[in-house]
Short mmCIF file of C-alpha atoms in Angstrom, two decimals:
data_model
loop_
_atom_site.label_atom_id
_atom_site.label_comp_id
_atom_site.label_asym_id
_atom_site.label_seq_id
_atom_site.Cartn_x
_atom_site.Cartn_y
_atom_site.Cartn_z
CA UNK A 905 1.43 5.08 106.54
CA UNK A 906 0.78 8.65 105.21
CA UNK A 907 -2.88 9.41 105.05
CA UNK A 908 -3.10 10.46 101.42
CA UNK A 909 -7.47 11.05 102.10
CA UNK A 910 -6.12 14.61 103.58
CA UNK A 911 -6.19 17.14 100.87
CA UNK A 912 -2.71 19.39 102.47
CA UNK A 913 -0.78 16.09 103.00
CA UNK A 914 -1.91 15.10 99.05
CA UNK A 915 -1.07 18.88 98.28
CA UNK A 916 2.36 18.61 99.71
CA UNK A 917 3.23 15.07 98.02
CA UNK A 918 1.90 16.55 94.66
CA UNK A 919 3.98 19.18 95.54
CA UNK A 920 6.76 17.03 95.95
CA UNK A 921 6.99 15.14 92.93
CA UNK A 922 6.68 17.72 91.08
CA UNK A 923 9.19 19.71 92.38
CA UNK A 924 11.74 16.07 91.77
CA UNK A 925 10.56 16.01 88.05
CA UNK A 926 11.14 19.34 87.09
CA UNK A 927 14.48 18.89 88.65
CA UNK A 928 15.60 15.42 86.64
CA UNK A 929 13.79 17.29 83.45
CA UNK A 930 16.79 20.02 84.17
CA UNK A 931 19.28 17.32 84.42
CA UNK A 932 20.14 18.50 88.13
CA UNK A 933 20.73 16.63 90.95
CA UNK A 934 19.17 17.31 94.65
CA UNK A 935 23.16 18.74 95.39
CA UNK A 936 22.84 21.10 92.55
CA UNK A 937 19.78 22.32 93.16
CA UNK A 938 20.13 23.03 96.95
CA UNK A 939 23.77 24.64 95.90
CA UNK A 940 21.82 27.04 93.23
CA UNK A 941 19.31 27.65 95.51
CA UNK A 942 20.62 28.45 98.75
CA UNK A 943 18.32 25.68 100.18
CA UNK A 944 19.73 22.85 102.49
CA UNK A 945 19.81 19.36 100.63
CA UNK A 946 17.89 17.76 103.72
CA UNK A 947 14.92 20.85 103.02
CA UNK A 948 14.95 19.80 99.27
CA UNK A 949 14.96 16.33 100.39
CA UNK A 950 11.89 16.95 102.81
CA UNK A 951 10.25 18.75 99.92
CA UNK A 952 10.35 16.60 97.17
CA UNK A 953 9.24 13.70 99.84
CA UNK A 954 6.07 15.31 100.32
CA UNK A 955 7.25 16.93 104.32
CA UNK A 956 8.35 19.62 103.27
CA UNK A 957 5.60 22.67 104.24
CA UNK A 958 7.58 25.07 102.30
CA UNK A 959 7.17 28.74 101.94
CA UNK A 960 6.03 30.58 98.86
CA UNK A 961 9.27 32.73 98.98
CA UNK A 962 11.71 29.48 99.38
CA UNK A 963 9.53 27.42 96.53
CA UNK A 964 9.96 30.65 94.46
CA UNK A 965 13.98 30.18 95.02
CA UNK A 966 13.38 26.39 94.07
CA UNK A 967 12.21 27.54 90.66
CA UNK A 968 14.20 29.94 89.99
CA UNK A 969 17.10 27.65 90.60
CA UNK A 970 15.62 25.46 88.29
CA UNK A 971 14.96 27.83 85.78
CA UNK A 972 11.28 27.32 85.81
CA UNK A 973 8.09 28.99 86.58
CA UNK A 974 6.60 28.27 89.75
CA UNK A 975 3.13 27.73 88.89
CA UNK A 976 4.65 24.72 87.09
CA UNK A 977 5.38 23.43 90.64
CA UNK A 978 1.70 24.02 92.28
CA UNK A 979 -0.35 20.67 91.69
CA UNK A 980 -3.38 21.42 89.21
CA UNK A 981 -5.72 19.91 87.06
CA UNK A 982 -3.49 18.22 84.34
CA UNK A 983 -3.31 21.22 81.27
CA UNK A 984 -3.08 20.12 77.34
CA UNK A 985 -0.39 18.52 76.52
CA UNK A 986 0.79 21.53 74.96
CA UNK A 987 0.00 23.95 77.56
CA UNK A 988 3.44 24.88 78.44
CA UNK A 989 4.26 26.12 74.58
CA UNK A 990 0.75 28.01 74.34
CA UNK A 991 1.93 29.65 77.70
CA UNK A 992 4.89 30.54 76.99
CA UNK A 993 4.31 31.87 73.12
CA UNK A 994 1.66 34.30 75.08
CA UNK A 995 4.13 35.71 77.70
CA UNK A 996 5.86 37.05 74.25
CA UNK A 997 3.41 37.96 72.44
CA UNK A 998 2.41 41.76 71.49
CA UNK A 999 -1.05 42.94 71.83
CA UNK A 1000 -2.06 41.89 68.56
CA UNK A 1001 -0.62 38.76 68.81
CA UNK A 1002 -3.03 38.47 71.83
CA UNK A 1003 -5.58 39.18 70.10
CA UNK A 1004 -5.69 36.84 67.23
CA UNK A 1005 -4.39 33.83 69.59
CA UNK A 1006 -8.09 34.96 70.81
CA UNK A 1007 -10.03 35.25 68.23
CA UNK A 1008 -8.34 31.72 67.20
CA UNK A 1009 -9.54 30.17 70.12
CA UNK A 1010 -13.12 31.33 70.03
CA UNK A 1011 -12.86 29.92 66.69
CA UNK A 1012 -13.72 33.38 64.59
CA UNK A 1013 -10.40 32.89 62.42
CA UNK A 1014 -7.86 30.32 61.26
CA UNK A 1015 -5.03 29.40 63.81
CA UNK A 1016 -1.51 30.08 62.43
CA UNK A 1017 0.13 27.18 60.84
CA UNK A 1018 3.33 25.25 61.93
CA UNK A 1019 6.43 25.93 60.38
CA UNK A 1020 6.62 24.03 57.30
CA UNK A 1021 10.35 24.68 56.29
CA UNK A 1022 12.10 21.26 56.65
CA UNK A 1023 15.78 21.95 58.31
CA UNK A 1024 16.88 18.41 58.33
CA UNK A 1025 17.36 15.25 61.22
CA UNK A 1026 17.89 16.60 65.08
CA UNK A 1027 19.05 13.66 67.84
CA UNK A 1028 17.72 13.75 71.06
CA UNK A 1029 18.43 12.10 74.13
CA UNK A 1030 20.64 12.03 77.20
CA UNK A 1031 24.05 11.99 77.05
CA UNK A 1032 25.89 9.34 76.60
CA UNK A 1033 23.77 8.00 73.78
CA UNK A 1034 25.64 8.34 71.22
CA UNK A 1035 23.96 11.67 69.29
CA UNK A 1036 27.64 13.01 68.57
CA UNK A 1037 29.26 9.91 67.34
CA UNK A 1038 26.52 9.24 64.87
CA UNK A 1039 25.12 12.31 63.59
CA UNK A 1040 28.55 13.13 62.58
CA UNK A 1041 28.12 9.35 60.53
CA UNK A 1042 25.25 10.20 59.27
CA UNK A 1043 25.56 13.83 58.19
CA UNK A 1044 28.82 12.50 56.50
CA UNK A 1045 27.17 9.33 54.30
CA UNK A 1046 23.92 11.74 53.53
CA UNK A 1047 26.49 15.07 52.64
CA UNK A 1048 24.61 17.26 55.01
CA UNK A 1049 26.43 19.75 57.92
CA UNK A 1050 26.58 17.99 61.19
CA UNK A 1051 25.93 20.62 64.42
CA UNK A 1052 26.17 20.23 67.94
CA UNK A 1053 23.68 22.61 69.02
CA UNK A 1054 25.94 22.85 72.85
CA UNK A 1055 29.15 23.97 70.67
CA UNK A 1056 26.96 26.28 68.68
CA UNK A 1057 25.93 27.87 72.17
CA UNK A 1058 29.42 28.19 73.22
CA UNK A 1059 30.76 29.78 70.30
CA UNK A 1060 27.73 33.03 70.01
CA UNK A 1061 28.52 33.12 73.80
CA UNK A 1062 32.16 32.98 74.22
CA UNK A 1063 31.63 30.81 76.98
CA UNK A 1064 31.53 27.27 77.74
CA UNK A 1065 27.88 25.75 78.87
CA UNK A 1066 29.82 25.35 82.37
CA UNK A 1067 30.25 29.19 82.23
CA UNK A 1068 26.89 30.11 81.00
CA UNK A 1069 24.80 27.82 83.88
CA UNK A 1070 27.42 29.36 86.44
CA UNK A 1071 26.98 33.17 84.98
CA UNK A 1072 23.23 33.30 84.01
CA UNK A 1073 22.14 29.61 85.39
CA UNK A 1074 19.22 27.62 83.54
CA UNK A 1075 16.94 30.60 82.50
CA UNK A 1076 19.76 32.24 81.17
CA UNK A 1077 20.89 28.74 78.92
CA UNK A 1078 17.91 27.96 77.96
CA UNK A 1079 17.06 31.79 76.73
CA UNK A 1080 20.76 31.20 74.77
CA UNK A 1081 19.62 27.90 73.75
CA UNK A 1082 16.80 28.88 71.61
CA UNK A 1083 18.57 31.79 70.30
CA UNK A 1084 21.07 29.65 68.95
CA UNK A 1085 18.83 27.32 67.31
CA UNK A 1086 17.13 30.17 65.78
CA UNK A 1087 20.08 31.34 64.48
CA UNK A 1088 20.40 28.08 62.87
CA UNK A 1089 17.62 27.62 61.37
CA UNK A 1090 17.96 30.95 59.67
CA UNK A 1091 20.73 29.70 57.82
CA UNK A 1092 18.15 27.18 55.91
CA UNK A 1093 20.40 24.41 54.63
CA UNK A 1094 20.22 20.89 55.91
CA UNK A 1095 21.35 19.57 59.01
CA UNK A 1096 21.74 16.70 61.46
CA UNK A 1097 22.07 18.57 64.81
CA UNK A 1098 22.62 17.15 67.87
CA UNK A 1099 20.73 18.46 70.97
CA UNK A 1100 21.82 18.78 74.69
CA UNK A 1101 19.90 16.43 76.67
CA UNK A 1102 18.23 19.01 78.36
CA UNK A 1103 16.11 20.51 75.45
CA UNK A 1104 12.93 18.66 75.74
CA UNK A 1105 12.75 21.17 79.02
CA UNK A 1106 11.99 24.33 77.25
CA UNK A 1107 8.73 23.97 75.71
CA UNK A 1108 9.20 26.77 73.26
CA UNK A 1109 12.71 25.28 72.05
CA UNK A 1110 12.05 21.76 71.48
CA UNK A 1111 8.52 22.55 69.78
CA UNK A 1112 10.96 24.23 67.38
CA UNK A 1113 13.21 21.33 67.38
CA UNK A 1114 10.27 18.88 67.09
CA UNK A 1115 8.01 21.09 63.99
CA UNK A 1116 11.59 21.73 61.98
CA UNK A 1117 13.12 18.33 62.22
CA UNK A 1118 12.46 15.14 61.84
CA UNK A 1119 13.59 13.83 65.42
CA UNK A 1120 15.09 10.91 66.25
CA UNK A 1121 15.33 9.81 70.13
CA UNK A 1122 18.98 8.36 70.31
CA UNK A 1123 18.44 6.07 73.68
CA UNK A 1124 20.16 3.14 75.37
CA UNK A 1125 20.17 1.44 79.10
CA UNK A 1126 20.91 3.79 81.54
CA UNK A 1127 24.27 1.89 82.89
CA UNK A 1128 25.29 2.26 79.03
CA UNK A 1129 24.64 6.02 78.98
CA UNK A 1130 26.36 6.35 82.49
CA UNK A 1131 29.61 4.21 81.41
CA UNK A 1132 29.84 6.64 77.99
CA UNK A 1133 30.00 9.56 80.34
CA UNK A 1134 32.45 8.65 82.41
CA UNK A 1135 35.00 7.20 79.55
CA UNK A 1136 34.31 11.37 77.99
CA UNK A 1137 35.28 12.65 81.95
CA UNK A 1138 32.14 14.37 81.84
CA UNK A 1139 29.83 13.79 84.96
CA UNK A 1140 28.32 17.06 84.58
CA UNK A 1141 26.01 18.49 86.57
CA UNK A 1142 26.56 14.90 88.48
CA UNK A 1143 30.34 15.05 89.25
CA UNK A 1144 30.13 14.68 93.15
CA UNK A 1145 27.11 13.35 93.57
CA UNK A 1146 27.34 9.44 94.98
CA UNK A 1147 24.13 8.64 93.75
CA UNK A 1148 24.91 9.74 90.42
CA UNK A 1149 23.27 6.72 88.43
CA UNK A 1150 19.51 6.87 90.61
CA UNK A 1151 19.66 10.57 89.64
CA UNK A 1152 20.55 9.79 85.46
CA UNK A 1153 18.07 7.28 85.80
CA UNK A 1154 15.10 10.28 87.49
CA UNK A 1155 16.34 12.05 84.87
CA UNK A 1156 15.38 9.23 82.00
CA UNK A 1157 12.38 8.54 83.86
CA UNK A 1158 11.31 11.95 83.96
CA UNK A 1159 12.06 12.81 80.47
CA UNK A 1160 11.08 9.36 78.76
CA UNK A 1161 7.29 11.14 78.16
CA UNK A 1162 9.55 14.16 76.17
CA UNK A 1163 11.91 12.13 73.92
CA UNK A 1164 8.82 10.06 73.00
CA UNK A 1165 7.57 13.07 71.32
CA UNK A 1166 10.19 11.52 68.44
CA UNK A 1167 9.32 10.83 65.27
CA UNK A 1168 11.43 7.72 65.52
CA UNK A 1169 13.61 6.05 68.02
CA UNK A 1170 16.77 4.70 67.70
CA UNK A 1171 18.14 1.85 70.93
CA UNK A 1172 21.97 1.68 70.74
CA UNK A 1173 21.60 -0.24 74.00
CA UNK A 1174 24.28 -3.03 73.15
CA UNK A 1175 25.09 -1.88 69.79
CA UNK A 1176 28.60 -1.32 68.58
CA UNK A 1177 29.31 2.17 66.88
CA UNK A 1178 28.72 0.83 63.24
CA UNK A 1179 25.63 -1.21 64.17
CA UNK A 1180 24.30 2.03 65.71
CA UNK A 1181 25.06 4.03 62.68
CA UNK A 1182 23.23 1.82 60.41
CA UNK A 1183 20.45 1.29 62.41
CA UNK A 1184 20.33 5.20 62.55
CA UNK A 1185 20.29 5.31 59.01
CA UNK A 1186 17.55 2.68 58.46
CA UNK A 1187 15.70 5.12 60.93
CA UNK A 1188 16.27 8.67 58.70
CA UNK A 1189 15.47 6.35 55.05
CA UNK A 1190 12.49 7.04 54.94
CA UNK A 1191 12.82 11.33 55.52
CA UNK A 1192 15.38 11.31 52.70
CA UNK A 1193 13.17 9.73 50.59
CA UNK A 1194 9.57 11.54 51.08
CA UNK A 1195 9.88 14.53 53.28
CA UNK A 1196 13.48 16.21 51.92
CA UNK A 1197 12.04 15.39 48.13
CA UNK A 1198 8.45 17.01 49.28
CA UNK A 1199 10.40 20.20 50.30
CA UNK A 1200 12.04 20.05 46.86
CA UNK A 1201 15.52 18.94 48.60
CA UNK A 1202 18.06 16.59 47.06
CA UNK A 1203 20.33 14.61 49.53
CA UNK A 1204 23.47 12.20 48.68
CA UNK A 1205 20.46 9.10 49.70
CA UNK A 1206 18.02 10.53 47.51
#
């Protein structure tokens, strides 16, 4: 038995699972990673199971593979919940900026408000569950624009998200990502957009996501989401792996915390297209009625 009472061996296993969630929050599997990375699977493997006394300059590959930062991989206190956006909005920030986010804290001035502009419904979710199929319902029968926020990538890019990942890897998709959703939401008309499973990575991106939309977290059973993937040919970043369905379902396990962020949920877990579709729209009833008319907005529901 491991002798968890010593702090290193604790320190390494902390280490460990860390280093296994950020990597199913990515969507990657241990292949992937050690590919990206230039690090043997068996290492990763060690490292994630707690053996693993890795360096500072190989754990610094690790999250750059990943596209993270690597103090998100050293084991710490647990930060507020939104840490990670605070962070983040800080690392851009110009002096000024600094300065008030200060003076906010200390509590000498008002902090800045959300965004209040209401852009519509966004579907979250891994895929497989369906986000495509019925946001293009939906946006239909409410007479909105349906977007997939993945094709909206590709075409600013001129590359596929393949391409991208390959070219510039996470950091670079997720830095394209949030562009593209700000682009957007600079349009300011009403949409249902449909995410990329990976979003509820980014902090910055899917605080966007979650303080523009009202989100719905499109889910089903994980052998539901796997079989939908496979009849679209699309095992992405999964395609060789043999343990494809444990890693989807580290992936849902590791993300369920994020999607629940939703305003609502919607299980298609059994549910043929058109029952999913209307249980979707008994979900978004409620936004068409209050929020949209709150934002003066009209909508073919209202």
């Amino acid at each position: 038995m491991t002798d968890t009472s010593d702090p290193e061996t604790g320190f390494l296993e902390a280490l460990g699972q860390r280093v296994r969630t950020m990597r199913a929050l990515r969507g990657m599997s241990r292949k992937v990673l050690a590919k990206v990375s230039g690090i043997s699977e068996r290492y990763i493997a060690q490292l994630e199971g707690g053996k693993g006394n890795v360096s500072i300059v190989l754990l610094r590959r690790v999250s750059n593979a990943m596209g993270a930062h690597l103090e998100d991989l050293i084991p710490a206190a647990e930060p507020a919940p939104d840490w990670a956006v605070i962070r983040d909005l800080l690392r851009k920030a110009t002096p000024a900026q600094i300065a008030q986010a200060k003076d906010a804290l200390a509590g000498s001035s008002h902090s800045t408000q959300r965004r209040s502009s209401f852009s519509g419904i966004a579907l979250i979710g891994l895929r497989g569950a369906g986000k495509s199929t019925l946001g293009k319902m939906l946006a239909k029968k409410i007479g909105w624009s349906f977007v997939e926020l993945n094709k909206e990538i590709e075409a600013q890019n001129g590359l596929s998200v393949a391409e991208i990942i390959a070219l510039y890897g996470q950091e670079g998709f997720r830095r394209m990502e949030q562009a593209a959703l700000g682009q957007l939401l600079s349009r300011k008309e009403l949409m249902v957009l449909a995410t990329g499973g990976g979003i509820v990575s980014e902090p910055l991106t899917f605080d966007l996501i979650l303080s523009s939309f009202y989100t719905i977290w499109v889910k089903a059973d994980p052998e539901e989401h796997m079989a939908r993937v496979r009849r679209q040919g699309d095992l992405r970043p999964m395609a060789d792996d043999r343990s494809a369905m444990a890693e989807l379902r580290n992936i849902l396990i590791s993300r369920e915390p994020l999607y629940a962020r939703a305003s609502a949920v919607v299980d298609t877990a059994g549910l043929s297209v058109d029952a999913a579709a209307a249980r979707l729209s008994d979900a978004v009833a409620p936004v068409l009625r209050s929020d949209a008319q709150a934002f003066g907005l009209r909508s073919a529901a209202s």
